[in-house]
PDB file of C-alpha atoms in Angstrom:
ATOM      1  CA  ASP A   1       0.000   0.000   0.000  1.00  0.00           C
ATOM      2  CA  THR A   2       1.413   3.360  -1.029  1.00  0.00           C
ATOM      3  CA  ALA A   3       1.367   5.823   1.881  1.00  0.00           C
ATOM      4  CA  VAL A   4       1.736   9.043  -0.130  1.00  0.00           C
ATOM      5  CA  SER A   5       1.042   8.887  -3.838  1.00  0.00           C
ATOM      6  CA  GLN A   6       1.428  11.484  -6.548  1.00  0.00           C
ATOM      7  CA  THR A   7       0.272  11.613 -10.124  1.00  0.00           C
ATOM      8  CA  PRO A   8       1.662  11.951 -12.655  1.00  0.00           C
ATOM      9  CA  LYS A   9       5.210  10.778 -12.035  1.00  0.00           C
ATOM     10  CA  TYR A  10       6.492  12.581 -15.111  1.00  0.00           C
ATOM     11  CA  LEU A  11       5.045  15.665 -16.753  1.00  0.00           C
ATOM     12  CA  VAL A  12       6.451  17.255 -19.891  1.00  0.00           C
ATOM     13  CA  THR A  13       4.681  20.320 -21.202  1.00  0.00           C
ATOM     14  CA  GLN A  14       5.106  23.538 -23.137  1.00  0.00           C
ATOM     15  CA  MET A  15       5.575  26.986 -21.673  1.00  0.00           C
ATOM     16  CA  GLY A  16       2.322  28.775 -21.042  1.00  0.00           C
ATOM     17  CA  ASN A  17       0.295  25.638 -20.378  1.00  0.00           C
ATOM     18  CA  ASP A  18      -1.689  24.940 -17.202  1.00  0.00           C
ATOM     19  CA  LYS A  19      -1.134  21.661 -15.392  1.00  0.00           C
ATOM     20  CA  SER A  20      -2.091  19.927 -12.167  1.00  0.00           C
ATOM     21  CA  ILE A  21      -0.346  17.456  -9.904  1.00  0.00           C
ATOM     22  CA  LYS A  22      -2.396  15.329  -7.532  1.00  0.00           C
ATOM     23  CA  CYS A  23      -1.391  14.007  -4.138  1.00  0.00           C
ATOM     24  CA  GLU A  24      -3.121  11.594  -1.825  1.00  0.00           C
ATOM     25  CA  GLN A  25      -2.109  10.118   1.522  1.00  0.00           C
ATOM     26  CA  ASN A  26      -3.696   7.157   3.270  1.00  0.00           C
ATOM     27  CA  LEU A  27      -1.889   7.613   6.585  1.00  0.00           C
ATOM     28  CA  GLY A  28      -4.640   9.575   8.315  1.00  0.00           C
ATOM     29  CA  HIS A  29      -2.338  12.586   8.659  1.00  0.00           C
ATOM     30  CA  ASP A  30      -3.760  16.055   9.126  1.00  0.00           C
ATOM     31  CA  THR A  31      -0.938  18.070   7.589  1.00  0.00           C
ATOM     32  CA  MET A  32       0.224  18.008   3.993  1.00  0.00           C
ATOM     33  CA  TYR A  33       2.965  19.841   2.150  1.00  0.00           C
ATOM     34  CA  TRP A  34       4.286  20.653  -1.292  1.00  0.00           C
ATOM     35  CA  TYR A  35       8.021  20.956  -1.871  1.00  0.00           C
ATOM     36  CA  LYS A  36      10.033  21.918  -4.936  1.00  0.00           C
ATOM     37  CA  GLN A  37      13.441  20.361  -5.573  1.00  0.00           C
ATOM     38  CA  ASP A  38      15.368  22.190  -8.257  1.00  0.00           C
ATOM     39  CA  SER A  39      18.308  21.101 -10.392  1.00  0.00           C
ATOM     40  CA  LYS A  40      20.707  21.885  -7.557  1.00  0.00           C
ATOM     41  CA  LYS A  41      18.787  19.382  -5.406  1.00  0.00           C
ATOM     42  CA  PHE A  42      17.727  22.050  -2.945  1.00  0.00           C
ATOM     43  CA  LEU A  43      14.402  21.033  -1.378  1.00  0.00           C
ATOM     44  CA  LYS A  44      12.238  24.034  -0.559  1.00  0.00           C
ATOM     45  CA  ILE A  45       8.815  24.123   1.033  1.00  0.00           C
ATOM     46  CA  MET A  46       6.094  25.793  -1.016  1.00  0.00           C
ATOM     47  CA  PHE A  47       2.853  25.213   0.872  1.00  0.00           C
ATOM     48  CA  SER A  48       1.573  23.521   3.970  1.00  0.00           C
ATOM     49  CA  TYR A  49      -2.029  22.645   4.784  1.00  0.00           C
ATOM     50  CA  ASN A  50      -3.314  21.593   8.172  1.00  0.00           C
ATOM     51  CA  ASN A  51      -6.845  20.194   8.318  1.00  0.00           C
ATOM     52  CA  LYS A  52      -7.534  21.618   4.859  1.00  0.00           C
ATOM     53  CA  GLU A  53      -6.418  25.107   5.864  1.00  0.00           C
ATOM     54  CA  LEU A  54      -3.462  26.856   4.274  1.00  0.00           C
ATOM     55  CA  ILE A  55      -0.775  27.358   6.909  1.00  0.00           C
ATOM     56  CA  ILE A  56       2.347  28.155   4.940  1.00  0.00           C
ATOM     57  CA  ASN A  57       2.705  29.945   1.624  1.00  0.00           C
ATOM     58  CA  GLU A  58       6.373  30.530   1.010  1.00  0.00           C
ATOM     59  CA  THR A  59       6.639  33.410  -1.457  1.00  0.00           C
ATOM     60  CA  VAL A  60       5.470  31.219  -4.267  1.00  0.00           C
ATOM     61  CA  PRO A  61       4.172  32.949  -7.410  1.00  0.00           C
ATOM     62  CA  ASN A  62       0.399  33.083  -7.483  1.00  0.00           C
ATOM     63  CA  ARG A  63       0.511  30.966 -10.633  1.00  0.00           C
ATOM     64  CA  PHE A  64       0.762  28.109  -8.154  1.00  0.00           C
ATOM     65  CA  SER A  65      -2.511  27.328  -6.428  1.00  0.00           C
ATOM     66  CA  PRO A  66      -2.858  24.442  -3.992  1.00  0.00           C
ATOM     67  CA  LYS A  67      -6.236  22.924  -3.290  1.00  0.00           C
ATOM     68  CA  SER A  68      -7.152  20.592  -0.479  1.00  0.00           C
ATOM     69  CA  PRO A  69     -10.599  19.051  -0.997  1.00  0.00           C
ATOM     70  CA  ASP A  70     -10.151  16.952   2.144  1.00  0.00           C
ATOM     71  CA  LYS A  71      -7.433  16.033   4.633  1.00  0.00           C
ATOM     72  CA  ALA A  72      -6.204  13.167   2.488  1.00  0.00           C
ATOM     73  CA  HIS A  73      -5.649  15.184  -0.685  1.00  0.00           C
ATOM     74  CA  LEU A  74      -3.555  18.181  -1.617  1.00  0.00           C
ATOM     75  CA  ASN A  75      -3.410  19.039  -5.290  1.00  0.00           C
ATOM     76  CA  LEU A  76      -1.187  21.603  -6.966  1.00  0.00           C
ATOM     77  CA  HIS A  77      -2.347  23.562  -9.982  1.00  0.00           C
ATOM     78  CA  ILE A  78       0.140  25.598 -11.967  1.00  0.00           C
ATOM     79  CA  ASN A  79      -0.941  28.249 -14.473  1.00  0.00           C
ATOM     80  CA  SER A  80       1.114  29.681 -17.320  1.00  0.00           C
ATOM     81  CA  LEU A  81       4.056  27.359 -16.835  1.00  0.00           C
ATOM     82  CA  GLU A  82       7.538  28.854 -17.176  1.00  0.00           C
ATOM     83  CA  LEU A  83      10.913  27.289 -17.905  1.00  0.00           C
ATOM     84  CA  GLY A  84      11.982  27.940 -14.323  1.00  0.00           C
ATOM     85  CA  ASP A  85       9.166  25.769 -13.032  1.00  0.00           C
ATOM     86  CA  SER A  86      11.057  22.692 -14.233  1.00  0.00           C
ATOM     87  CA  ALA A  87      11.876  20.699 -11.103  1.00  0.00           C
ATOM     88  CA  VAL A  88      10.792  17.717  -9.070  1.00  0.00           C
ATOM     89  CA  TYR A  89       7.738  18.433  -6.934  1.00  0.00           C
ATOM     90  CA  PHE A  90       7.283  16.376  -3.793  1.00  0.00           C
ATOM     91  CA  CYS A  91       4.143  16.048  -1.768  1.00  0.00           C
ATOM     92  CA  ALA A  92       4.494  15.072   1.890  1.00  0.00           C
ATOM     93  CA  SER A  93       2.315  14.518   4.917  1.00  0.00           C
ATOM     94  CA  SER A  94       2.779  14.361   8.657  1.00  0.00           C
ATOM     95  CA  ARG A  95       0.610  13.458  11.605  1.00  0.00           C
ATOM     96  CA  GLN A  96       0.947  16.763  13.341  1.00  0.00           C
ATOM     97  CA  GLY A  97       2.619  19.828  11.943  1.00  0.00           C
ATOM     98  CA  GLY A  98       2.295  21.819  15.122  1.00  0.00           C
ATOM     99  CA  ARG A  99       4.439  22.034  18.209  1.00  0.00           C
ATOM    100  CA  ALA A 100       4.219  18.437  19.196  1.00  0.00           C
ATOM    101  CA  GLY A 101       7.810  18.259  20.236  1.00  0.00           C
ATOM    102  CA  VAL A 102      10.558  16.262  18.675  1.00  0.00           C
ATOM    103  CA  GLY A 103      10.395  12.778  17.381  1.00  0.00           C
ATOM    104  CA  VAL A 104       8.518  10.670  14.936  1.00  0.00           C
ATOM    105  CA  LEU A 105       5.237  12.476  15.553  1.00  0.00           C
ATOM    106  CA  ASN A 106       6.541  15.115  13.187  1.00  0.00           C
ATOM    107  CA  GLU A 107       8.076  12.766  10.659  1.00  0.00           C
ATOM    108  CA  GLN A 108       7.147  13.738   7.149  1.00  0.00           C
ATOM    109  CA  PHE A 109       6.381  11.021   4.639  1.00  0.00           C
ATOM    110  CA  PHE A 110       7.110  11.964   1.070  1.00  0.00           C
ATOM    111  CA  GLY A 111       5.492  10.906  -2.156  1.00  0.00           C
ATOM    112  CA  PRO A 112       7.664   9.605  -5.007  1.00  0.00           C
ATOM    113  CA  GLY A 113       7.829  13.008  -6.669  1.00  0.00           C
ATOM    114  CA  THR A 114       6.595  14.458  -9.956  1.00  0.00           C
ATOM    115  CA  ARG A 115       9.316  15.392 -12.418  1.00  0.00           C
ATOM    116  CA  LEU A 116       8.051  18.444 -14.312  1.00  0.00           C
ATOM    117  CA  THR A 117       9.835  19.526 -17.472  1.00  0.00           C
ATOM    118  CA  VAL A 118       8.741  22.730 -19.165  1.00  0.00           C
ATOM    119  CA  LEU A 119       9.918  23.105 -22.751  1.00  0.00           C
TER     120      LEU A 119
ATOM    121  CA  ARG B   1      23.396  33.282   5.819  1.00  0.00           C
ATOM    122  CA  LYS B   2      21.353  30.272   4.794  1.00  0.00           C
ATOM    123  CA  GLU B   3      18.849  29.007   7.336  1.00  0.00           C
ATOM    124  CA  VAL B   4      20.365  25.516   7.260  1.00  0.00           C
ATOM    125  CA  GLU B   5      23.862  24.936   5.930  1.00  0.00           C
ATOM    126  CA  GLN B   6      25.607  21.706   5.117  1.00  0.00           C
ATOM    127  CA  ASP B   7      28.866  20.779   3.447  1.00  0.00           C
ATOM    128  CA  PRO B   8      27.666  19.539   0.032  1.00  0.00           C
ATOM    129  CA  GLY B   9      30.541  17.070  -0.312  1.00  0.00           C
ATOM    130  CA  PRO B  10      30.783  14.699  -1.967  1.00  0.00           C
ATOM    131  CA  PHE B  11      32.362  12.507   0.643  1.00  0.00           C
ATOM    132  CA  ASN B  12      34.083   9.499  -0.922  1.00  0.00           C
ATOM    133  CA  VAL B  13      34.909   6.855   1.659  1.00  0.00           C
ATOM    134  CA  PRO B  14      35.843   3.160   1.589  1.00  0.00           C
ATOM    135  CA  GLU B  15      33.592   0.514   3.081  1.00  0.00           C
ATOM    136  CA  GLY B  16      34.082   0.252   6.808  1.00  0.00           C
ATOM    137  CA  ALA B  17      35.100   3.874   7.253  1.00  0.00           C
ATOM    138  CA  THR B  18      33.617   6.268   9.762  1.00  0.00           C
ATOM    139  CA  VAL B  19      32.273   9.498   8.314  1.00  0.00           C
ATOM    140  CA  ALA B  20      30.784  12.577   9.960  1.00  0.00           C
ATOM    141  CA  PHE B  21      28.486  15.227   8.535  1.00  0.00           C
ATOM    142  CA  ASN B  22      27.894  18.634  10.040  1.00  0.00           C
ATOM    143  CA  CYS B  23      25.029  21.045   9.782  1.00  0.00           C
ATOM    144  CA  THR B  24      24.478  24.538  11.174  1.00  0.00           C
ATOM    145  CA  TYR B  25      21.210  26.411  11.509  1.00  0.00           C
ATOM    146  CA  SER B  26      20.568  30.106  11.913  1.00  0.00           C
ATOM    147  CA  ASN B  27      17.320  30.282  13.898  1.00  0.00           C
ATOM    148  CA  SER B  28      18.074  29.845  17.591  1.00  0.00           C
ATOM    149  CA  ALA B  29      14.365  29.268  18.247  1.00  0.00           C
ATOM    150  CA  SER B  30      14.355  26.058  16.214  1.00  0.00           C
ATOM    151  CA  GLN B  31      12.860  23.187  18.146  1.00  0.00           C
ATOM    152  CA  SER B  32      13.044  19.971  16.168  1.00  0.00           C
ATOM    153  CA  PHE B  33      15.887  18.464  14.224  1.00  0.00           C
ATOM    154  CA  PHE B  34      16.147  15.512  11.898  1.00  0.00           C
ATOM    155  CA  TRP B  35      18.372  13.742   9.434  1.00  0.00           C
ATOM    156  CA  TYR B  36      16.735  12.515   6.249  1.00  0.00           C
ATOM    157  CA  ARG B  37      18.257  10.351   3.581  1.00  0.00           C
ATOM    158  CA  GLN B  38      17.573  10.761  -0.133  1.00  0.00           C
ATOM    159  CA  ASP B  39      18.654   8.199  -2.697  1.00  0.00           C
ATOM    160  CA  CYS B  40      19.233   9.246  -6.292  1.00  0.00           C
ATOM    161  CA  ARG B  41      15.921  10.101  -8.019  1.00  0.00           C
ATOM    162  CA  LYS B  42      13.941   9.059  -4.954  1.00  0.00           C
ATOM    163  CA  GLU B  43      12.022  10.828  -2.236  1.00  0.00           C
ATOM    164  CA  PRO B  44      13.588  11.836   1.105  1.00  0.00           C
ATOM    165  CA  LYS B  45      13.022   9.447   3.989  1.00  0.00           C
ATOM    166  CA  LEU B  46      13.527   9.978   7.682  1.00  0.00           C
ATOM    167  CA  LEU B  47      16.797   8.512   8.933  1.00  0.00           C
ATOM    168  CA  MET B  48      16.559   9.671  12.518  1.00  0.00           C
ATOM    169  CA  SER B  49      15.360  12.450  14.770  1.00  0.00           C
ATOM    170  CA  VAL B  50      17.982  14.364  16.718  1.00  0.00           C
ATOM    171  CA  TYR B  51      17.463  14.671  20.454  1.00  0.00           C
ATOM    172  CA  SER B  52      19.076  17.177  22.785  1.00  0.00           C
ATOM    173  CA  SER B  53      21.032  14.503  24.597  1.00  0.00           C
ATOM    174  CA  GLY B  54      22.226  12.890  21.387  1.00  0.00           C
ATOM    175  CA  ASN B  55      20.958   9.585  20.145  1.00  0.00           C
ATOM    176  CA  GLU B  56      22.138   6.470  18.417  1.00  0.00           C
ATOM    177  CA  ASP B  57      20.484   4.058  16.037  1.00  0.00           C
ATOM    178  CA  GLY B  58      22.735   1.172  15.128  1.00  0.00           C
ATOM    179  CA  ARG B  59      25.688   2.548  13.196  1.00  0.00           C
ATOM    180  CA  PHE B  60      24.256   6.073  13.172  1.00  0.00           C
ATOM    181  CA  THR B  61      24.780   8.671  15.904  1.00  0.00           C
ATOM    182  CA  ALA B  62      23.230  12.128  15.909  1.00  0.00           C
ATOM    183  CA  GLN B  63      24.307  15.021  18.109  1.00  0.00           C
ATOM    184  CA  LEU B  64      22.808  18.423  18.769  1.00  0.00           C
ATOM    185  CA  ASN B  65      24.642  21.437  20.146  1.00  0.00           C
ATOM    186  CA  ARG B  66      22.089  24.189  20.740  1.00  0.00           C
ATOM    187  CA  ALA B  67      24.656  26.716  21.957  1.00  0.00           C
ATOM    188  CA  SER B  68      26.569  26.464  18.683  1.00  0.00           C
ATOM    189  CA  GLN B  69      23.411  25.777  16.614  1.00  0.00           C
ATOM    190  CA  TYR B  70      25.069  22.721  15.202  1.00  0.00           C
ATOM    191  CA  ILE B  71      23.908  19.206  14.356  1.00  0.00           C
ATOM    192  CA  SER B  72      26.035  16.260  13.390  1.00  0.00           C
ATOM    193  CA  LEU B  73      25.573  12.773  11.992  1.00  0.00           C
ATOM    194  CA  LEU B  74      28.190  10.064  12.444  1.00  0.00           C
ATOM    195  CA  ILE B  75      28.102   6.885  10.396  1.00  0.00           C
ATOM    196  CA  ARG B  76      30.300   4.034  11.578  1.00  0.00           C
ATOM    197  CA  ASP B  77      31.352   0.999   9.543  1.00  0.00           C
ATOM    198  CA  SER B  78      30.054   2.475   6.286  1.00  0.00           C
ATOM    199  CA  LYS B  79      28.249   0.133   3.895  1.00  0.00           C
ATOM    200  CA  LEU B  80      27.881   0.452   0.144  1.00  0.00           C
ATOM    201  CA  SER B  81      24.160   0.907   0.761  1.00  0.00           C
ATOM    202  CA  ASP B  82      24.847   4.061   2.793  1.00  0.00           C
ATOM    203  CA  SER B  83      25.643   5.903  -0.452  1.00  0.00           C
ATOM    204  CA  ALA B  84      23.025   8.645  -0.645  1.00  0.00           C
ATOM    205  CA  THR B  85      22.438  12.312   0.083  1.00  0.00           C
ATOM    206  CA  TYR B  86      21.923  13.165   3.749  1.00  0.00           C
ATOM    207  CA  LEU B  87      19.642  16.089   4.465  1.00  0.00           C
ATOM    208  CA  CYS B  88      19.742  18.095   7.664  1.00  0.00           C
ATOM    209  CA  VAL B  89      16.237  19.254   8.598  1.00  0.00           C
ATOM    210  CA  VAL B  90      15.148  21.902  11.070  1.00  0.00           C
ATOM    211  CA  LYS B  91      11.639  22.819  12.177  1.00  0.00           C
ATOM    212  CA  ASP B  92      10.990  26.251  13.603  1.00  0.00           C
ATOM    213  CA  ASP B  93       8.710  26.774  16.559  1.00  0.00           C
ATOM    214  CA  THR B  94       6.366  29.377  15.087  1.00  0.00           C
ATOM    215  CA  GLY B  95       3.494  26.947  14.892  1.00  0.00           C
ATOM    216  CA  GLY B  96       5.919  24.237  13.918  1.00  0.00           C
ATOM    217  CA  PHE B  97       4.719  23.892  10.373  1.00  0.00           C
ATOM    218  CA  LYS B  98       7.746  25.327   8.631  1.00  0.00           C
ATOM    219  CA  THR B  99      10.349  22.716   7.867  1.00  0.00           C
ATOM    220  CA  ILE B 100      13.670  23.785   6.421  1.00  0.00           C
ATOM    221  CA  PHE B 101      15.870  21.347   4.561  1.00  0.00           C
ATOM    222  CA  GLY B 102      19.572  21.757   4.091  1.00  0.00           C
ATOM    223  CA  ALA B 103      20.930  21.303   0.582  1.00  0.00           C
ATOM    224  CA  GLY B 104      22.276  17.889   1.531  1.00  0.00           C
ATOM    225  CA  THR B 105      25.632  16.163   1.777  1.00  0.00           C
ATOM    226  CA  ARG B 106      26.415  13.502  -0.788  1.00  0.00           C
ATOM    227  CA  LEU B 107      28.107  10.321   0.379  1.00  0.00           C
ATOM    228  CA  PHE B 108      29.702   7.700  -1.842  1.00  0.00           C
ATOM    229  CA  VAL B 109      30.873   4.523  -0.169  1.00  0.00           C
ATOM    230  CA  LYS B 110      33.222   2.456  -2.320  1.00  0.00           C
ATOM    231  CA  ALA B 111      34.205  -1.188  -2.126  1.00  0.00           C
TER     232      ALA B 111
END
């Protein structure tokens, strides 16, 4: 059973197009995240949702719009794709994103990633 | 200064060697610390949490020095399968939702 799944795994598209990436977790977690990992392998948080509410929006262009229809899903829609959007996008989830202290309660489980290439 | 800094490496070590990675963080209010491992073209996975008193998990030992804002990971008796990128991760305490990943340290273990 896949804990955090993302679709599609690969996405190749032209500049200017609009695309979506879907994420689902079956772990019963209440917090979900989107990360971007660029060509330099730097993993940077984009958004975080807790109980379907947006908690973190890290200076991401408003062409990126996350949507959380329920606690188990966090989708990412990208409008007017640009060359610089090419990267691997990871979805993640955790049981409790708040101040629960250290330890595995805050462990984030990542999906397999979506490799986006904008031509 | 970057929020979380790591030596990018790569570290090339023979099997059986002991190798240590360091990580510094800039926010003194940070509360939670972790080491994640990422294999090539795969997702990051938790290796171990880092506790204030230091902790060990088999061949892996993690240390935290809050005064110096420094985290370390020691790998003893390196295996070929330890080859990966090791990511230092820090969570801030402003609601705890923001997780900052270091750029990672690449390790190659050779036979």
